[in-house]
Every structure is written in C-alpha cells, then in structure tokens.
C-alpha atoms as a printed R data frame, in Angstrom:
    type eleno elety resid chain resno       x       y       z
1   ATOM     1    CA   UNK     A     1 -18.123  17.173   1.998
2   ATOM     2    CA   UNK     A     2 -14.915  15.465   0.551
3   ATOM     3    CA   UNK     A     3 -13.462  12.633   2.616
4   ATOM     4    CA   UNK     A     4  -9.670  12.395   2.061
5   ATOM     5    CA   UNK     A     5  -8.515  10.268   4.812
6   ATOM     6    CA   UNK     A     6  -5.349   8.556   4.387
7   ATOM     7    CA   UNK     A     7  -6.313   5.456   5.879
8   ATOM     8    CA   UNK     A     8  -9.081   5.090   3.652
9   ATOM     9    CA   UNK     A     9  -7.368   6.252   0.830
10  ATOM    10    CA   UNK     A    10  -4.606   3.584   1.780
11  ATOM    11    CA   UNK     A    11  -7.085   1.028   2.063
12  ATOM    12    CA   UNK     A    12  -9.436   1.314  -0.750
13  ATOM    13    CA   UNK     A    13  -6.190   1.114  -3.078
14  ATOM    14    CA   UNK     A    14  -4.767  -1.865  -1.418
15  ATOM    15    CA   UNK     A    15  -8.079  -3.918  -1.734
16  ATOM    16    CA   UNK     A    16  -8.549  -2.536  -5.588
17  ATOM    17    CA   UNK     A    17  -4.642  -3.489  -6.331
18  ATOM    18    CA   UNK     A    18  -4.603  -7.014  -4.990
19  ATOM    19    CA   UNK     A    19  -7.865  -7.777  -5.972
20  ATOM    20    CA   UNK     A    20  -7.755  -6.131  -9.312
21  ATOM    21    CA   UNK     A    21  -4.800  -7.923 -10.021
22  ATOM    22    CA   UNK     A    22  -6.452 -11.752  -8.901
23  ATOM    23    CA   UNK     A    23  -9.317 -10.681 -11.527
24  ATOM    24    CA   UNK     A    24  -7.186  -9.727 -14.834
25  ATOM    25    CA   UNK     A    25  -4.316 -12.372 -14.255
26  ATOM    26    CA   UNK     A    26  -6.917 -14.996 -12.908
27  ATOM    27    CA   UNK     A    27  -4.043 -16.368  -9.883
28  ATOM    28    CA   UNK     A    28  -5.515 -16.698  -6.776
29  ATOM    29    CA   UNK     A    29  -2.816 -15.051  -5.192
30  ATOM    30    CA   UNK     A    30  -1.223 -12.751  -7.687
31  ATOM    31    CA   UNK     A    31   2.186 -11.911  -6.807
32  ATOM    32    CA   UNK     A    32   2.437 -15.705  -8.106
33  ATOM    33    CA   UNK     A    33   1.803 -13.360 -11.590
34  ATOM    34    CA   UNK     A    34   4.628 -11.347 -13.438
35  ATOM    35    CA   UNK     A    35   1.587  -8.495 -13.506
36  ATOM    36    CA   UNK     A    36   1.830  -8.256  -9.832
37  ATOM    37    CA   UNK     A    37   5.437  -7.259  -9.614
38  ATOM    38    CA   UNK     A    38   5.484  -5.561 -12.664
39  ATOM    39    CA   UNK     A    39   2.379  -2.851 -12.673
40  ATOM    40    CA   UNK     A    40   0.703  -3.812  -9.065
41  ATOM    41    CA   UNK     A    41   3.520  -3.781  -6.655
42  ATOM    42    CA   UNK     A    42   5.389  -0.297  -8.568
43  ATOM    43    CA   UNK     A    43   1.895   1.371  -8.579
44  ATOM    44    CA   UNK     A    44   1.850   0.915  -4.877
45  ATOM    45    CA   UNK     A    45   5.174   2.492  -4.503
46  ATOM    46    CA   UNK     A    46   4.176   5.415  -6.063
47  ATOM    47    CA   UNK     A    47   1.161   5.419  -4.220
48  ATOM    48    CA   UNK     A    48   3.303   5.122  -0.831
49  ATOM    49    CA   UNK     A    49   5.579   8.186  -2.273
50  ATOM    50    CA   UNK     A    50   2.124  10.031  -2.522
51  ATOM    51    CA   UNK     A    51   0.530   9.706   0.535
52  ATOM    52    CA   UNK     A    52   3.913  10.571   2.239
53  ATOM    53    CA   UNK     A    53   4.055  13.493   0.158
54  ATOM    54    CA   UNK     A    54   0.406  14.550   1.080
55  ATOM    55    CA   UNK     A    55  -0.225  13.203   4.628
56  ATOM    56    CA   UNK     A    56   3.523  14.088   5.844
57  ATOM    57    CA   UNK     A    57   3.122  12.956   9.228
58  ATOM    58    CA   UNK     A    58   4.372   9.471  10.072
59  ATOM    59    CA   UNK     A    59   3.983   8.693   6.900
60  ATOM    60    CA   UNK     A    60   4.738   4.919   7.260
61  ATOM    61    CA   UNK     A    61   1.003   4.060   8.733
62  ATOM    62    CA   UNK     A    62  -0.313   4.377   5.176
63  ATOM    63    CA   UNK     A    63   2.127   2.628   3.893
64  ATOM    64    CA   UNK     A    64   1.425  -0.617   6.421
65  ATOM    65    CA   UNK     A    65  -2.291  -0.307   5.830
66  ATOM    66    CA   UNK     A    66  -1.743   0.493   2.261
67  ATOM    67    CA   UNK     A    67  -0.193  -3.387   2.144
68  ATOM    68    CA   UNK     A    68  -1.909  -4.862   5.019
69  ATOM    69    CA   UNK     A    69  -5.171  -4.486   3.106
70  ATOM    70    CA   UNK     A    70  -3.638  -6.514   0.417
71  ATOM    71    CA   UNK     A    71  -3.250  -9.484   3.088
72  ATOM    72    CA   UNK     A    72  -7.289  -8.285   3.874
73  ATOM    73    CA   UNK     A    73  -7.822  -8.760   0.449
74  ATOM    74    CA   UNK     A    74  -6.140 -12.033   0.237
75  ATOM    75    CA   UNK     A    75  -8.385 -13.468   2.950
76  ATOM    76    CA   UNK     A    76 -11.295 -12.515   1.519
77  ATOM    77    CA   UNK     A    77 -10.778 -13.701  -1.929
78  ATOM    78    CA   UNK     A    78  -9.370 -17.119  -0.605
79  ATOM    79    CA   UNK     A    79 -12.780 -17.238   1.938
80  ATOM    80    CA   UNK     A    80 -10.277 -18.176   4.988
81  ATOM    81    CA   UNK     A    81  -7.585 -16.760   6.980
82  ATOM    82    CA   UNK     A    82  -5.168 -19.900   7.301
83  ATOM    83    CA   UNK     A    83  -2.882 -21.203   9.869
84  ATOM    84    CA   UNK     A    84  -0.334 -19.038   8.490
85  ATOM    85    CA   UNK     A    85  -1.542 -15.611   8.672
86  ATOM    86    CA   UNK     A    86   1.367 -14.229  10.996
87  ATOM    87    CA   UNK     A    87   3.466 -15.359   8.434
88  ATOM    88    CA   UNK     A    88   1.314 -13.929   5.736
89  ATOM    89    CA   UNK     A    89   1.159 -10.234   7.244
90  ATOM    90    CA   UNK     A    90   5.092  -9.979   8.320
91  ATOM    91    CA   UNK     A    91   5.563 -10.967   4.510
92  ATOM    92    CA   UNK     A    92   3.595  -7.933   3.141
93  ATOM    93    CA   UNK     A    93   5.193  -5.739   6.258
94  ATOM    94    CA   UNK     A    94   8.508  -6.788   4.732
95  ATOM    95    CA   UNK     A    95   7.391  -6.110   1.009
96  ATOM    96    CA   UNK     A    96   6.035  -2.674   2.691
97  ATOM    97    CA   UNK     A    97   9.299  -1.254   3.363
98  ATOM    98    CA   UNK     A    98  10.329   0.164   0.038
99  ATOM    99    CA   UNK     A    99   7.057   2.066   0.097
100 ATOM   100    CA   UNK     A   100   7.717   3.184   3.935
101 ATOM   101    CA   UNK     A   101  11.486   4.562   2.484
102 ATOM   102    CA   UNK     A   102   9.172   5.855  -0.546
103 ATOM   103    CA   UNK     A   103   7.038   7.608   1.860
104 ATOM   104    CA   UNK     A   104   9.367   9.238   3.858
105 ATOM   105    CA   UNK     A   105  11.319  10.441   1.134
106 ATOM   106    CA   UNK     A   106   8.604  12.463  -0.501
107 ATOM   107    CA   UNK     A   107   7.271  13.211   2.893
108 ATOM   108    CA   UNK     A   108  10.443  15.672   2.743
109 ATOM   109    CA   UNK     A   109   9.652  17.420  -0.053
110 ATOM   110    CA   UNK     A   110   6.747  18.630   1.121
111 ATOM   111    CA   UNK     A   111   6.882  21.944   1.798
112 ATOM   112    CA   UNK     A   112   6.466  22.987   5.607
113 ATOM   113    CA   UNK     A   113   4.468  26.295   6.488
114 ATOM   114    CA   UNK     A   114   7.098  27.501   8.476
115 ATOM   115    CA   UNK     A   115   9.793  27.708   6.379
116 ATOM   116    CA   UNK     A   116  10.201  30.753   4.004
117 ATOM   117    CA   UNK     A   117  10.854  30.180   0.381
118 ATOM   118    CA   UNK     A   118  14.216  31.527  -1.498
C-alpha cells in the first residue's frame, strides 16, 4: 500500500530541504547561504505549485507545513527552540506565501471531474 499523504509529503521535503541544505553549505541556519535562496527556497516553490496541483483542496496547508517543518528542522539541528520561536515561525509563514499563491495557482489547473473537456 502506497502512502501519498500531503502532509507527509509536505513534511518529509521540508525537513530534507532545510536540513540538506545546513549539511552541503555547512551554515547552521542556511538561508544565511546563497544555496538556500538560490536552489532550496525555488525547489520549494515548485514543490508548493505541486502539491496544489495534486492535492487541490485548500491547498495552502501543505504549503504552511511544507515551511513550518523547515522551522522543525531548525530546532532540531540547533538542539533548542529559543526565546524567539514566534518570531521564527511567522518568518517562515511570511516566506510561505509565494508558495501558498504557487499552490493555488496550479491548484486551478487541475482538472475537475465535473467539467467536460472541449
């Protein structure tokens, strides 16, 4: 049996993306790295357009855990949460909302089973 859960799917990639990224640039944080912005942060767009496109339904929840494991991530790879940790997970919600515009835009292009095609 083939799990495809969104969440999961979300999840898994945000963990892999921000910790990925700590391990090849060696930052502790890596959006302090070039490689974060550059390959990490697009690849999650795309990612956001994709699970929009597949899970069409309120697509922005997989877009917010899809970022919000990143913050996840963050804690666990700095072994502590912080004083700052609101702070930290309205900056990734922010940083989430070209995905959630991503998502919702492919969500649309997903064809419904109700509608006949030309």
């Amino acid at each position: 049996m083939t799990v495809r859960s969104p969440v999961v799917i979300a999840a898994v990639a945000g963990l892999a993306l921000w910790l990925g990224t700590s391990f090849l640039t060696g930052k502790r944080e890596p959006w302090d790295a070039s490689a974060y912005w550059t390959v990490a942060y697009p690849a999650a767009l795309l990612l956001s357009a994709y699970l929009g496109h597949a899970y069409p339904e309120r697509p922005w929840r997989w877009v917010l855990v899809l970022f919000e494991s990143q913050f996840v991530a963050m804690c666990l790879r700095n072994g502590e949460l912080g004083s700052l940790w609101p702070l930290g997970m309205a900056m990734f919600a922010v940083i989430a909302l070209p995905g959630v515009l991503a998502a919702y835009v492919a969500s649309r292009f997903k064809r419904r089973p109700d509608r006949k095609a030309p």
